[in-house]
Amino acid sequence: TDERNPNIVGMGVWADKQGYALTTLRNSTNNEDMTIGVLMPFFMGKVLATGGGVIYSRGEPIHYDPDTGVLVVRVHNNPFIREPFSIEAEDNVTGAKDVMSEDHDIPKRFNSLVSVGTSIFLAGAEERSSQKGDPVIFLREGRVIRIGDEHSPSGQNIRLFTDIPFAPSFRGAPVFNSSKLLIGIVAPTVSGNVVVIPSQYLETTLQKAKPKMTPIPCEFEPKFCKH
């Protein structure tokens, strides 16, 4: 995305609590930095309700796996290396209190291949059509309709074909099963409907990238950094 004119060109998913992310978006052949929009969590309480939001950070590609089409990105100033934001509100009449503390989860990966007919949920985002502002976040439900092969010299060629219509902003988007387990992320090139790279291959890519996945320094003021 471009922070001044945030056009969504792809998505990703957190890989670990250092602040590395996985996507299938290759922004260029020379691995130029990209702008990452980190989605803030939603909160709905008795007193306080927040609608999320986006914080923009610098994304630094560190490893591209041609066998899977997955890119590992170092996200600077990510929420795992700084103190979480928190908001507190109190009802003046009842005295009820709500406290919202920022929390970002690492999705648990499904370690087996799903079967045809499995219900799936794509966590997507799209731009607002009528006004400027943060993107609209949604879940798109669908099913796996076929499991097929794509050419890969490593043999990591299994792909999940779905009945969810593809949109360019879905590249790298996480896809979950009904148990909220990550079954994969959306492949970069498709024809018609969404194709998913299985979660087993994400672990393979992370193992290849591990030597480059060094601790990410906190670039905030020291008082905002975790120690």
PDB file of C-alpha atoms in Angstrom:
ATOM      1  CA  THR A   1       0.000   0.000   0.000  1.00  0.00           C
ATOM      2  CA  ASP A   2       0.909   3.713  -0.269  1.00  0.00           C
ATOM      3  CA  GLU A   3       0.335   5.538   3.036  1.00  0.00           C
ATOM      4  CA  ARG A   4      -0.572   8.784   1.247  1.00  0.00           C
ATOM      5  CA  ASN A   5      -2.970   7.006  -1.106  1.00  0.00           C
ATOM      6  CA  PRO A   6      -3.532   3.584   0.447  1.00  0.00           C
ATOM      7  CA  ASN A   7      -4.386   1.291  -2.437  1.00  0.00           C
ATOM      8  CA  ILE A   8      -4.560  -2.323  -1.322  1.00  0.00           C
ATOM      9  CA  VAL A   9      -2.355  -4.460  -3.542  1.00  0.00           C
ATOM     10  CA  GLY A  10      -2.172  -7.565  -1.397  1.00  0.00           C
ATOM     11  CA  MET A  11      -2.411  -8.991   2.100  1.00  0.00           C
ATOM     12  CA  GLY A  12      -0.427 -11.172   4.464  1.00  0.00           C
ATOM     13  CA  VAL A  13      -0.446 -12.992   7.778  1.00  0.00           C
ATOM     14  CA  TRP A  14       1.763 -12.845  10.865  1.00  0.00           C
ATOM     15  CA  ALA A  15       4.318 -15.650  11.021  1.00  0.00           C
ATOM     16  CA  ASP A  16       5.756 -15.158  14.509  1.00  0.00           C
ATOM     17  CA  LYS A  17       5.917 -12.819  17.493  1.00  0.00           C
ATOM     18  CA  GLN A  18       9.085 -11.140  16.281  1.00  0.00           C
ATOM     19  CA  GLY A  19       7.058  -9.351  13.636  1.00  0.00           C
ATOM     20  CA  TYR A  20       7.705 -11.339  10.456  1.00  0.00           C
ATOM     21  CA  ALA A  21       4.839 -11.795   8.013  1.00  0.00           C
ATOM     22  CA  LEU A  22       4.054 -14.046   5.058  1.00  0.00           C
ATOM     23  CA  THR A  23       2.535 -12.949   1.778  1.00  0.00           C
ATOM     24  CA  THR A  24       2.476 -13.960  -1.879  1.00  0.00           C
ATOM     25  CA  LEU A  25       2.916 -10.410  -3.108  1.00  0.00           C
ATOM     26  CA  ARG A  26       6.212  -9.791  -4.870  1.00  0.00           C
ATOM     27  CA  ASN A  27       6.437  -6.022  -5.120  1.00  0.00           C
ATOM     28  CA  SER A  28       9.474  -6.022  -7.402  1.00  0.00           C
ATOM     29  CA  THR A  29      12.333  -8.172  -8.596  1.00  0.00           C
ATOM     30  CA  ASN A  30      14.856  -6.212  -6.504  1.00  0.00           C
ATOM     31  CA  ASN A  31      12.924  -6.609  -3.244  1.00  0.00           C
ATOM     32  CA  GLU A  32      12.195  -2.943  -2.598  1.00  0.00           C
ATOM     33  CA  ASP A  33      10.581  -2.059   0.719  1.00  0.00           C
ATOM     34  CA  MET A  34       6.796  -1.919   0.868  1.00  0.00           C
ATOM     35  CA  THR A  35       4.290  -0.129   3.064  1.00  0.00           C
ATOM     36  CA  ILE A  36       2.460  -2.477   5.432  1.00  0.00           C
ATOM     37  CA  GLY A  37      -0.909  -1.508   6.875  1.00  0.00           C
ATOM     38  CA  VAL A  38      -1.158  -3.248  10.266  1.00  0.00           C
ATOM     39  CA  LEU A  39      -4.825  -3.733  11.172  1.00  0.00           C
ATOM     40  CA  MET A  40      -5.745  -2.732  14.711  1.00  0.00           C
ATOM     41  CA  PRO A  41      -8.036  -5.060  16.669  1.00  0.00           C
ATOM     42  CA  PHE A  42     -11.744  -4.414  17.129  1.00  0.00           C
ATOM     43  CA  PHE A  43     -13.265  -4.082  20.591  1.00  0.00           C
ATOM     44  CA  MET A  44     -16.897  -4.115  21.688  1.00  0.00           C
ATOM     45  CA  GLY A  45     -17.646  -3.676  25.388  1.00  0.00           C
ATOM     46  CA  LYS A  46     -20.417  -2.364  27.622  1.00  0.00           C
ATOM     47  CA  VAL A  47     -19.024   1.169  27.642  1.00  0.00           C
ATOM     48  CA  LEU A  48     -16.447   1.348  24.875  1.00  0.00           C
ATOM     49  CA  ALA A  49     -16.494   0.329  21.244  1.00  0.00           C
ATOM     50  CA  THR A  50     -13.678   0.844  18.745  1.00  0.00           C
ATOM     51  CA  GLY A  51     -13.699   0.215  15.021  1.00  0.00           C
ATOM     52  CA  GLY A  52     -10.141  -0.902  14.547  1.00  0.00           C
ATOM     53  CA  GLY A  53      -7.989   1.144  12.188  1.00  0.00           C
ATOM     54  CA  VAL A  54      -4.663   0.866  10.379  1.00  0.00           C
ATOM     55  CA  ILE A  55      -1.125   1.730  11.442  1.00  0.00           C
ATOM     56  CA  TYR A  56       1.371   1.954   8.586  1.00  0.00           C
ATOM     57  CA  SER A  57       4.814   0.381   8.917  1.00  0.00           C
ATOM     58  CA  ARG A  58       7.777  -0.367   6.671  1.00  0.00           C
ATOM     59  CA  GLY A  59       7.952  -3.869   5.248  1.00  0.00           C
ATOM     60  CA  GLU A  60      11.354  -5.261   4.261  1.00  0.00           C
ATOM     61  CA  PRO A  61      11.312  -8.410   2.072  1.00  0.00           C
ATOM     62  CA  ILE A  62      14.005 -10.808   3.286  1.00  0.00           C
ATOM     63  CA  HIS A  63      13.319 -14.111   1.520  1.00  0.00           C
ATOM     64  CA  TYR A  64      11.349 -15.219  -1.520  1.00  0.00           C
ATOM     65  CA  ASP A  65      10.710 -18.927  -2.018  1.00  0.00           C
ATOM     66  CA  PRO A  66      10.224 -19.660  -5.736  1.00  0.00           C
ATOM     67  CA  ASP A  67       9.046 -23.196  -4.932  1.00  0.00           C
ATOM     68  CA  THR A  68       5.983 -21.947  -3.059  1.00  0.00           C
ATOM     69  CA  GLY A  69       5.616 -18.357  -4.262  1.00  0.00           C
ATOM     70  CA  VAL A  70       5.695 -17.159  -0.631  1.00  0.00           C
ATOM     71  CA  LEU A  71       7.558 -14.029   0.495  1.00  0.00           C
ATOM     72  CA  VAL A  72       8.802 -13.475   4.073  1.00  0.00           C
ATOM     73  CA  VAL A  73       8.661  -9.823   5.160  1.00  0.00           C
ATOM     74  CA  ARG A  74      10.273  -8.108   8.162  1.00  0.00           C
ATOM     75  CA  VAL A  75       7.724  -5.599   9.498  1.00  0.00           C
ATOM     76  CA  HIS A  76       9.438  -2.694  11.243  1.00  0.00           C
ATOM     77  CA  ASN A  77       7.730  -0.969  14.198  1.00  0.00           C
ATOM     78  CA  ASN A  78       5.385  -3.921  14.450  1.00  0.00           C
ATOM     79  CA  PRO A  79       3.033  -4.393  17.421  1.00  0.00           C
ATOM     80  CA  PHE A  80       5.063  -7.259  18.914  1.00  0.00           C
ATOM     81  CA  ILE A  81       8.140  -5.158  19.738  1.00  0.00           C
ATOM     82  CA  ARG A  82       6.404  -2.175  21.334  1.00  0.00           C
ATOM     83  CA  GLU A  83       4.125  -1.779  24.309  1.00  0.00           C
ATOM     84  CA  PRO A  84       0.474  -2.367  23.338  1.00  0.00           C
ATOM     85  CA  PHE A  85      -1.966   0.512  23.038  1.00  0.00           C
ATOM     86  CA  SER A  86      -4.703   0.586  25.664  1.00  0.00           C
ATOM     87  CA  ILE A  87      -7.876   2.608  26.158  1.00  0.00           C
ATOM     88  CA  GLU A  88     -10.003   2.856  29.288  1.00  0.00           C
ATOM     89  CA  ALA A  89     -13.564   4.225  29.554  1.00  0.00           C
ATOM     90  CA  GLU A  90     -16.031   4.562  32.425  1.00  0.00           C
ATOM     91  CA  ASP A  91     -19.807   4.999  32.424  1.00  0.00           C
ATOM     92  CA  ASN A  92     -20.568   8.116  34.494  1.00  0.00           C
ATOM     93  CA  VAL A  93     -23.933   6.715  35.613  1.00  0.00           C
ATOM     94  CA  THR A  94     -23.261   3.048  36.406  1.00  0.00           C
ATOM     95  CA  GLY A  95     -19.538   3.238  37.074  1.00  0.00           C
ATOM     96  CA  ALA A  96     -18.931   0.319  34.707  1.00  0.00           C
ATOM     97  CA  LYS A  97     -15.454   0.268  33.220  1.00  0.00           C
ATOM     98  CA  ASP A  98     -14.031  -1.089  29.992  1.00  0.00           C
ATOM     99  CA  VAL A  99     -10.365  -1.471  29.211  1.00  0.00           C
ATOM    100  CA  MET A 100      -9.217  -2.272  25.689  1.00  0.00           C
ATOM    101  CA  SER A 101      -5.677  -3.536  25.277  1.00  0.00           C
ATOM    102  CA  GLU A 102      -4.215  -4.150  21.851  1.00  0.00           C
ATOM    103  CA  ASP A 103      -3.631  -7.834  21.111  1.00  0.00           C
ATOM    104  CA  HIS A 104      -2.349  -9.429  17.904  1.00  0.00           C
ATOM    105  CA  ASP A 105      -2.511 -13.183  17.477  1.00  0.00           C
ATOM    106  CA  ILE A 106      -0.362 -15.543  15.458  1.00  0.00           C
ATOM    107  CA  PRO A 107      -2.835 -17.855  13.719  1.00  0.00           C
ATOM    108  CA  LYS A 108      -2.441 -21.548  14.419  1.00  0.00           C
ATOM    109  CA  ARG A 109      -1.676 -23.454  11.245  1.00  0.00           C
ATOM    110  CA  PHE A 110      -3.608 -26.549  10.169  1.00  0.00           C
ATOM    111  CA  ASN A 111      -0.972 -29.235   9.685  1.00  0.00           C
ATOM    112  CA  SER A 112      -2.939 -31.572   7.401  1.00  0.00           C
ATOM    113  CA  LEU A 113      -4.302 -31.137   3.929  1.00  0.00           C
ATOM    114  CA  VAL A 114      -7.996 -30.233   3.912  1.00  0.00           C
ATOM    115  CA  SER A 115     -10.471 -32.251   1.886  1.00  0.00           C
ATOM    116  CA  VAL A 116     -12.740 -31.292  -0.986  1.00  0.00           C
ATOM    117  CA  GLY A 117     -15.943 -29.740   0.320  1.00  0.00           C
ATOM    118  CA  THR A 118     -14.316 -28.159   3.383  1.00  0.00           C
ATOM    119  CA  SER A 119     -15.902 -24.858   4.422  1.00  0.00           C
ATOM    120  CA  ILE A 120     -13.356 -22.030   4.372  1.00  0.00           C
ATOM    121  CA  PHE A 121     -13.233 -18.355   5.307  1.00  0.00           C
ATOM    122  CA  LEU A 122     -11.042 -15.808   3.546  1.00  0.00           C
ATOM    123  CA  ALA A 123     -10.085 -12.780   5.672  1.00  0.00           C
ATOM    124  CA  GLY A 124     -10.039 -10.010   3.089  1.00  0.00           C
ATOM    125  CA  ALA A 125      -9.974  -6.253   2.785  1.00  0.00           C
ATOM    126  CA  GLU A 126     -11.131  -3.843   0.134  1.00  0.00           C
ATOM    127  CA  GLU A 127     -11.091  -0.105  -0.384  1.00  0.00           C
ATOM    128  CA  ARG A 128     -14.073   2.041   0.386  1.00  0.00           C
ATOM    129  CA  SER A 129     -15.799   2.869  -2.881  1.00  0.00           C
ATOM    130  CA  SER A 130     -17.480   6.115  -1.872  1.00  0.00           C
ATOM    131  CA  GLN A 131     -15.110   7.788   0.579  1.00  0.00           C
ATOM    132  CA  LYS A 132     -11.556   7.886   1.796  1.00  0.00           C
ATOM    133  CA  GLY A 133     -10.601   6.112   4.994  1.00  0.00           C
ATOM    134  CA  ASP A 134      -9.451   2.813   6.352  1.00  0.00           C
ATOM    135  CA  PRO A 135     -10.233  -0.297   4.276  1.00  0.00           C
ATOM    136  CA  VAL A 136     -13.300  -2.438   4.843  1.00  0.00           C
ATOM    137  CA  ILE A 137     -12.438  -5.752   6.520  1.00  0.00           C
ATOM    138  CA  PHE A 138     -14.585  -8.815   5.879  1.00  0.00           C
ATOM    139  CA  LEU A 139     -14.779 -12.608   5.907  1.00  0.00           C
ATOM    140  CA  ARG A 140     -15.718 -14.312   2.662  1.00  0.00           C
ATOM    141  CA  GLU A 141     -17.120 -17.814   3.016  1.00  0.00           C
ATOM    142  CA  GLY A 142     -16.590 -20.538   0.446  1.00  0.00           C
ATOM    143  CA  ARG A 143     -15.551 -24.149  -0.084  1.00  0.00           C
ATOM    144  CA  VAL A 144     -12.652 -26.141  -1.432  1.00  0.00           C
ATOM    145  CA  ILE A 145     -13.956 -27.543  -4.707  1.00  0.00           C
ATOM    146  CA  ARG A 146     -10.806 -29.242  -5.993  1.00  0.00           C
ATOM    147  CA  ILE A 147      -7.280 -30.180  -4.928  1.00  0.00           C
ATOM    148  CA  GLY A 148      -4.814 -30.085  -7.792  1.00  0.00           C
ATOM    149  CA  ASP A 149      -1.183 -29.710  -8.795  1.00  0.00           C
ATOM    150  CA  GLU A 150       0.877 -26.829 -10.113  1.00  0.00           C
ATOM    151  CA  HIS A 151       4.354 -27.321 -11.569  1.00  0.00           C
ATOM    152  CA  SER A 152       7.109 -26.918  -8.980  1.00  0.00           C
ATOM    153  CA  PRO A 153      10.637 -28.362  -9.212  1.00  0.00           C
ATOM    154  CA  SER A 154      10.575 -29.062  -5.450  1.00  0.00           C
ATOM    155  CA  GLY A 155       7.346 -31.034  -5.558  1.00  0.00           C
ATOM    156  CA  GLN A 156       5.546 -28.455  -3.394  1.00  0.00           C
ATOM    157  CA  ASN A 157       2.851 -28.192  -6.018  1.00  0.00           C
ATOM    158  CA  ILE A 158      -0.425 -28.994  -4.259  1.00  0.00           C
ATOM    159  CA  ARG A 159      -2.959 -26.156  -4.398  1.00  0.00           C
ATOM    160  CA  LEU A 160      -6.488 -25.783  -3.027  1.00  0.00           C
ATOM    161  CA  PHE A 161      -8.980 -24.541  -5.597  1.00  0.00           C
ATOM    162  CA  THR A 162     -12.014 -22.734  -4.166  1.00  0.00           C
ATOM    163  CA  ASP A 163     -15.336 -21.256  -5.270  1.00  0.00           C
ATOM    164  CA  ILE A 164     -14.467 -17.759  -3.968  1.00  0.00           C
ATOM    165  CA  PRO A 165     -14.114 -15.202  -6.800  1.00  0.00           C
ATOM    166  CA  PHE A 166     -10.582 -13.811  -6.962  1.00  0.00           C
ATOM    167  CA  ALA A 167      -9.707 -10.133  -6.466  1.00  0.00           C
ATOM    168  CA  PRO A 168      -6.156  -8.731  -6.812  1.00  0.00           C
ATOM    169  CA  SER A 169      -6.182  -7.448  -3.220  1.00  0.00           C
ATOM    170  CA  PHE A 170      -6.658 -11.054  -1.991  1.00  0.00           C
ATOM    171  CA  ARG A 171      -3.074 -12.056  -2.853  1.00  0.00           C
ATOM    172  CA  GLY A 172      -1.511 -13.353   0.360  1.00  0.00           C
ATOM    173  CA  ALA A 173      -4.765 -13.192   2.319  1.00  0.00           C
ATOM    174  CA  PRO A 174      -5.161 -15.793   5.087  1.00  0.00           C
ATOM    175  CA  VAL A 175      -7.740 -18.555   4.660  1.00  0.00           C
ATOM    176  CA  PHE A 176      -9.161 -20.417   7.670  1.00  0.00           C
ATOM    177  CA  ASN A 177     -11.301 -23.472   8.281  1.00  0.00           C
ATOM    178  CA  SER A 178     -14.330 -23.515  10.593  1.00  0.00           C
ATOM    179  CA  SER A 179     -12.056 -24.265  13.567  1.00  0.00           C
ATOM    180  CA  LYS A 180     -10.212 -20.948  12.987  1.00  0.00           C
ATOM    181  CA  LEU A 181      -7.059 -22.754  11.895  1.00  0.00           C
ATOM    182  CA  LEU A 182      -5.006 -21.315   9.034  1.00  0.00           C
ATOM    183  CA  ILE A 183      -5.196 -23.662   6.057  1.00  0.00           C
ATOM    184  CA  GLY A 184      -3.095 -21.450   3.755  1.00  0.00           C
ATOM    185  CA  ILE A 185      -2.777 -18.111   1.991  1.00  0.00           C
ATOM    186  CA  VAL A 186      -4.048 -16.974  -1.389  1.00  0.00           C
ATOM    187  CA  ALA A 187      -1.723 -17.654  -4.323  1.00  0.00           C
ATOM    188  CA  PRO A 188      -0.470 -14.696  -6.416  1.00  0.00           C
ATOM    189  CA  THR A 189      -1.719 -15.805  -9.827  1.00  0.00           C
ATOM    190  CA  VAL A 190      -5.090 -17.366 -10.449  1.00  0.00           C
ATOM    191  CA  SER A 191      -7.714 -17.583 -13.137  1.00  0.00           C
ATOM    192  CA  GLY A 192     -11.245 -16.919 -11.996  1.00  0.00           C
ATOM    193  CA  ASN A 193     -11.436 -18.147  -8.407  1.00  0.00           C
ATOM    194  CA  VAL A 194      -9.121 -18.053  -5.400  1.00  0.00           C
ATOM    195  CA  VAL A 195      -6.337 -20.653  -5.259  1.00  0.00           C
ATOM    196  CA  VAL A 196      -4.749 -21.357  -1.867  1.00  0.00           C
ATOM    197  CA  ILE A 197      -1.172 -22.362  -1.035  1.00  0.00           C
ATOM    198  CA  PRO A 198      -1.478 -24.946   1.794  1.00  0.00           C
ATOM    199  CA  SER A 199      -0.189 -24.053   5.249  1.00  0.00           C
ATOM    200  CA  GLN A 200       2.319 -26.941   5.210  1.00  0.00           C
ATOM    201  CA  TYR A 201       4.350 -25.062   2.605  1.00  0.00           C
ATOM    202  CA  LEU A 202       4.412 -21.917   4.759  1.00  0.00           C
ATOM    203  CA  GLU A 203       6.409 -23.775   7.389  1.00  0.00           C
ATOM    204  CA  THR A 204       8.851 -24.951   4.697  1.00  0.00           C
ATOM    205  CA  THR A 205       9.384 -21.369   3.543  1.00  0.00           C
ATOM    206  CA  LEU A 206       9.954 -20.162   7.109  1.00  0.00           C
ATOM    207  CA  GLN A 207      12.621 -22.819   7.668  1.00  0.00           C
ATOM    208  CA  LYS A 208      14.466 -21.630   4.554  1.00  0.00           C
ATOM    209  CA  ALA A 209      14.239 -18.003   5.720  1.00  0.00           C
ATOM    210  CA  LYS A 210      15.232 -18.713   9.332  1.00  0.00           C
ATOM    211  CA  PRO A 211      18.909 -17.646   9.010  1.00  0.00           C
ATOM    212  CA  LYS A 212      17.729 -14.203   7.863  1.00  0.00           C
ATOM    213  CA  MET A 213      15.042 -13.814  10.532  1.00  0.00           C
ATOM    214  CA  THR A 214      17.131 -11.855  13.030  1.00  0.00           C
ATOM    215  CA  PRO A 215      15.565  -9.903  15.936  1.00  0.00           C
ATOM    216  CA  ILE A 216      13.846  -6.729  14.783  1.00  0.00           C
ATOM    217  CA  PRO A 217      15.020  -3.592  16.634  1.00  0.00           C
ATOM    218  CA  CYS A 218      12.422  -1.275  18.153  1.00  0.00           C
ATOM    219  CA  GLU A 219      12.545   2.110  16.428  1.00  0.00           C
ATOM    220  CA  PHE A 220      10.092   3.840  18.764  1.00  0.00           C
ATOM    221  CA  GLU A 221      11.091   5.982  21.724  1.00  0.00           C
ATOM    222  CA  PRO A 222      12.576   3.708  24.434  1.00  0.00           C
ATOM    223  CA  LYS A 223       9.563   4.168  26.729  1.00  0.00           C
ATOM    224  CA  PHE A 224       7.323   2.590  24.090  1.00  0.00           C
ATOM    225  CA  CYS A 225       9.565  -0.432  23.449  1.00  0.00           C
ATOM    226  CA  LYS A 226       9.173  -3.796  25.146  1.00  0.00           C
ATOM    227  CA  HIS A 227      12.127  -4.744  27.303  1.00  0.00           C
TER     228      HIS A 227
END
